[in-house]
Tab-separated table of C-alpha atoms and ligand atoms in Angstrom:
chain	number	residue	atom	x	y	z
A	1	MET	CA	1.774	13.441	-41.372
A	2	LYS	CA	2.747	13.146	-37.711
A	3	GLU	CA	-0.087	11.903	-35.539
A	4	ILE	CA	-1.190	13.217	-32.159
A	5	ILE	CA	-3.032	10.475	-30.332
A	6	MET	CA	-5.160	10.273	-27.198
A	7	PRO	CA	-3.625	8.361	-24.277
A	8	ALA	CA	-5.415	5.066	-23.642
A	9	GLN	CA	-5.141	5.507	-19.863
A	10	ILE	CA	-6.428	8.482	-17.905
A	11	PHE	CA	-5.459	9.443	-14.375
A	12	SER	CA	-7.985	12.088	-13.338
A	13	GLY	CA	-5.903	13.042	-10.329
A	14	LYS	CA	-8.066	10.725	-8.225
A	15	THR	CA	-9.001	7.676	-10.268
A	16	LEU	CA	-7.333	5.590	-12.931
A	17	ALA	CA	-9.294	4.418	-15.969
A	18	GLY	CA	-8.528	2.798	-19.294
A	19	GLU	CA	-8.469	-0.496	-21.160
A	20	GLN	CA	-5.265	-1.669	-19.559
A	21	ILE	CA	-6.121	-0.849	-15.960
A	22	GLY	CA	-6.381	-3.889	-13.686
A	23	HIS	CA	-8.092	-4.027	-10.298
A	24	THR	CA	-7.186	-6.167	-7.296
A	25	ILE	CA	-9.564	-6.311	-4.334
A	26	ARG	CA	-8.470	-7.474	-0.879
A	27	THR	CA	-11.180	-8.191	1.679
A	28	VAL	CA	-10.579	-7.948	5.413
A	29	GLY	CA	-11.000	-11.741	5.584
A	30	GLN	CA	-8.278	-12.270	2.970
A	31	ILE	CA	-5.770	-10.192	4.947
A	32	ARG	CA	-6.896	-11.282	8.449
A	33	ASP	CA	-3.479	-12.817	9.243
A	34	ILE	CA	-1.703	-9.449	9.106
A	35	PHE	CA	-3.554	-8.259	12.223
A	36	ALA	CA	-2.534	-9.096	15.798
A	37	GLU	CA	-3.652	-12.532	16.838
A	38	GLY	CA	-6.551	-13.075	19.161
A	39	VAL	CA	-9.106	-10.823	17.475
A	40	THR	CA	-12.048	-12.691	15.988
A	41	LEU	CA	-13.590	-11.195	12.865
A	42	SER	CA	-17.340	-11.276	12.352
A	43	GLU	CA	-18.442	-12.804	9.041
A	44	SER	CA	-19.712	-9.440	7.815
A	45	GLN	CA	-16.430	-7.689	8.647
A	46	ALA	CA	-14.500	-10.472	6.893
A	47	ARG	CA	-16.501	-9.706	3.715
A	48	GLU	CA	-15.728	-5.951	3.857
A	49	THR	CA	-13.324	-4.531	1.297
A	50	ALA	CA	-10.059	-3.523	2.961
A	51	TYR	CA	-8.460	-2.078	-0.162
A	52	VAL	CA	-8.556	-1.944	-3.943
A	53	VAL	CA	-5.455	-1.485	-6.090
A	54	SER	CA	-5.952	-0.150	-9.616
A	55	SER	CA	-2.804	-0.584	-11.627
A	56	TYR	CA	-1.338	0.168	-15.006
A	57	LEU	CA	1.391	-2.319	-15.918
A	58	PRO	CA	2.415	-1.230	-19.431
A	59	VAL	CA	5.196	-3.845	-19.716
A	60	ASP	CA	5.565	-7.438	-18.519
A	61	GLU	CA	6.411	-7.908	-14.841
A	62	GLY	CA	10.184	-8.342	-14.613
A	63	THR	CA	11.054	-6.075	-17.552
A	64	ALA	CA	14.200	-4.064	-16.780
A	65	GLY	CA	13.883	-0.298	-17.166
A	66	GLY	CA	10.071	-0.089	-17.182
A	67	LEU	CA	7.711	1.530	-14.681
A	68	PHE	CA	4.403	0.533	-13.092
A	69	PHE	CA	1.738	2.904	-11.771
A	70	GLY	CA	-0.969	2.183	-9.216
A	71	ILE	CA	-3.636	3.795	-7.084
A	72	THR	CA	-4.603	2.154	-3.794
A	73	GLU	CA	-7.895	2.950	-2.092
A	74	LEU	CA	-7.656	1.800	1.517
A	75	TYR	CA	-10.932	1.742	3.443
A	76	PRO	CA	-11.329	3.076	6.989
A	77	GLY	CA	-11.811	0.562	9.771
A	78	LYS	CA	-10.053	-1.362	12.502
A	79	VAL	CA	-9.486	-4.911	13.622
A	80	GLY	CA	-9.286	-4.567	17.392
A	81	SER	CA	-7.245	-1.392	17.864
A	82	GLU	CA	-5.297	-1.885	14.627
A	83	TYR	CA	-6.161	0.191	11.584
A	84	TYR	CA	-6.979	-1.346	8.221
A	85	MET	CA	-3.689	-1.573	6.367
A	86	THR	CA	-2.057	-3.039	3.302
A	87	LYS	CA	-0.254	-6.379	3.523
A	88	GLY	CA	3.109	-4.697	3.093
A	89	HIS	CA	6.164	-6.062	1.332
A	90	PHE	CA	9.805	-5.718	0.448
A	91	HIS	CA	10.603	-5.638	-3.248
A	92	SER	CA	12.114	-8.914	-4.450
A	93	ARG	CA	14.897	-6.969	-6.176
A	94	LYS	CA	16.408	-5.248	-3.181
A	95	ASP	CA	17.827	-2.241	-5.046
A	96	THR	CA	14.447	-1.010	-6.322
A	97	ALA	CA	12.843	2.096	-4.808
A	98	GLU	CA	9.291	3.453	-5.116
A	99	PHE	CA	7.341	6.696	-4.835
A	100	TYR	CA	4.066	6.896	-2.897
A	101	TRP	CA	1.972	10.062	-2.668
A	102	GLY	CA	-1.161	10.923	-0.751
A	103	ILE	CA	-4.299	11.753	-2.767
A	104	GLU	CA	-7.240	11.672	-0.333
A	105	GLY	CA	-7.732	10.894	3.333
A	106	GLU	CA	-5.104	10.432	6.004
A	107	GLY	CA	-2.858	7.658	7.154
A	108	VAL	CA	0.628	6.551	7.998
A	109	LEU	CA	3.231	4.968	5.742
A	110	ILE	CA	5.026	2.367	7.856
A	111	LEU	CA	8.603	1.678	6.768
A	112	MET	CA	11.063	-0.943	7.979
A	113	ASP	CA	14.649	-1.423	6.824
A	114	ALA	CA	16.619	-4.673	6.600
A	115	GLU	CA	17.763	-4.262	10.235
A	116	ARG	CA	14.055	-4.126	11.230
A	117	ARG	CA	14.268	-0.426	12.182
A	118	ILE	CA	10.757	1.074	11.914
A	119	TRP	CA	9.619	4.593	11.146
A	120	GLY	CA	6.402	6.196	9.975
A	121	GLU	CA	5.511	9.073	7.655
A	122	ARG	CA	2.166	10.864	7.774
A	123	MET	CA	0.141	10.599	4.566
A	124	PHE	CA	-2.335	13.301	3.479
A	125	PRO	CA	-3.379	14.854	0.163
A	126	GLY	CA	-0.134	16.063	-1.417
A	127	SER	CA	2.298	14.152	0.812
A	128	LEU	CA	5.187	12.628	-1.150
A	129	HIS	CA	7.157	9.596	0.021
A	130	TYR	CA	10.364	8.159	-1.364
A	131	ILE	CA	10.722	4.524	-0.324
A	132	PRO	CA	14.370	3.496	-0.715
A	133	GLY	CA	15.402	0.016	-1.868
A	134	ASN	CA	15.383	-2.769	0.727
A	135	VAL	CA	12.778	-0.990	2.839
A	136	ALA	CA	9.485	-2.782	3.539
A	137	HIS	CA	6.392	-0.602	3.165
A	138	ARG	CA	2.823	-0.793	4.436
A	139	VAL	CA	0.098	1.848	4.717
A	140	ALA	CA	-2.477	2.197	7.523
A	141	ASN	CA	-5.657	4.276	7.212
A	142	THR	CA	-5.858	6.298	10.437
A	143	GLY	CA	-8.848	8.414	9.343
A	144	ASN	CA	-12.600	7.926	8.915
A	145	THR	CA	-12.651	8.198	5.121
A	146	ILE	CA	-10.994	6.308	2.262
A	147	LEU	CA	-7.244	6.840	2.103
A	148	SER	CA	-6.193	6.980	-1.519
A	149	PHE	CA	-2.542	7.065	-2.553
A	150	GLY	CA	-0.539	6.741	-5.734
A	151	ALA	CA	2.495	4.554	-6.333
A	152	CYS	CA	5.144	4.315	-9.041
A	153	TRP	CA	7.693	1.505	-8.988
A	154	PRO	CA	10.133	-0.290	-11.338
A	155	SER	CA	8.656	-3.106	-13.417
A	156	ASP	CA	11.406	-5.486	-12.284
A	157	ALA	CA	10.938	-4.772	-8.550
A	158	GLY	CA	8.725	-7.791	-7.814
A	159	HIS	CA	7.034	-8.315	-4.441
A	160	ASP	CA	8.354	-10.266	-1.492
A	161	TYR	CA	5.304	-10.759	0.750
A	162	GLY	CA	6.733	-13.891	2.361
A	163	SER	CA	9.263	-12.121	4.626
A	164	ILE	CA	6.463	-10.011	6.114
A	165	GLU	CA	4.105	-12.988	6.402
A	166	GLN	CA	6.773	-14.852	8.359
A	167	ALA	CA	8.336	-12.160	10.543
A	168	GLY	CA	5.843	-9.270	10.364
A	169	PHE	CA	6.844	-5.660	10.907
A	170	ALA	CA	8.833	-4.873	14.080
A	171	ALA	CA	5.976	-2.671	15.387
A	172	ARG	CA	2.213	-2.405	14.978
A	173	LEU	CA	0.359	0.860	14.445
A	174	LYS	CA	-2.546	0.934	16.892
A	175	GLU	CA	-5.028	3.498	18.083
A	176	VAL	CA	-4.018	4.384	21.642
A	177	ASP	CA	-6.021	7.119	23.428
A	178	GLY	CA	-7.427	8.124	20.046
A	179	HIS	CA	-4.019	8.543	18.366
A	180	PRO	CA	-1.976	6.363	15.993
A	181	THR	CA	0.879	4.941	18.043
A	182	PHE	CA	3.596	2.408	17.298
A	183	VAL	CA	3.386	-0.512	19.679
A	184	THR	CA	6.217	-3.047	19.865
A	185	PRO	CA	5.347	-6.609	20.856
B	201	F6R	C1	3.797	-1.670	-5.421
B	201	F6R	C2	3.253	-1.065	-4.191
B	201	F6R	C3	1.777	-0.714	-4.113
B	201	F6R	C4	1.098	-1.807	-3.285
B	201	F6R	C5	-0.364	-1.537	-2.917
B	201	F6R	C6	-0.980	-2.660	-2.067
B	201	F6R	O1	5.121	-2.041	-5.241
B	201	F6R	O2	3.946	-0.902	-3.202
B	201	F6R	O3	1.167	-0.574	-5.345
B	201	F6R	O4	1.209	-3.039	-3.974
B	201	F6R	O5	-0.458	-0.352	-2.175
B	201	F6R	O6	-0.160	-3.027	-0.986
B	201	F6R	P1	0.381	-4.530	-0.859
B	201	F6R	O7	0.980	-4.891	-2.177
B	201	F6R	O8	1.399	-4.469	0.224
B	201	F6R	O9	-0.802	-5.397	-0.545
B	202	MN	MN1	6.094	-1.592	-3.327
């Protein structure tokens, strides 16, 4: 008799649930160094949640040929004139791409290639983003509600946060006259 089983993980279209779903929380205090220098955070703002990543990693990190799936919920807010954003990273394996797609809220996907060329793509419910290999990616929430987006990436991609920690992105996305604007240092 051939069995038909229930999947152990459920993606409702908005949230991800199941035994194997992990959650990573980043507070504003934990990511304070990604924002422009010179802005002092209050203790209460430092304790705020900046974003939560729920992820389904069905194979070990580093496995060739596998896929990972994640949902990021990025809270609204600003540090100075800079929007709450993800840390951002290159993939450690340079030839690995990724899909992002907008689920709720609005924001901007900030992309930077190896030559430090920057561009942005608007994110909104239904937006679909192909992030090529060797392109750093970071998301900023430019709205007043939670920005939720999905991600699917190769299980051997790995994350290189160090390059961004050291050199940053070549431009910052700031609110200027009420609009998201790239500002170069
Ligand atoms: C995975 C990926 C996303 C991010 C998540 C949080 O490769 O790009 O799942 O990991 O949106 O952003 P970071 O990892 O930059 O803090
Ligand atoms: Mn990625």
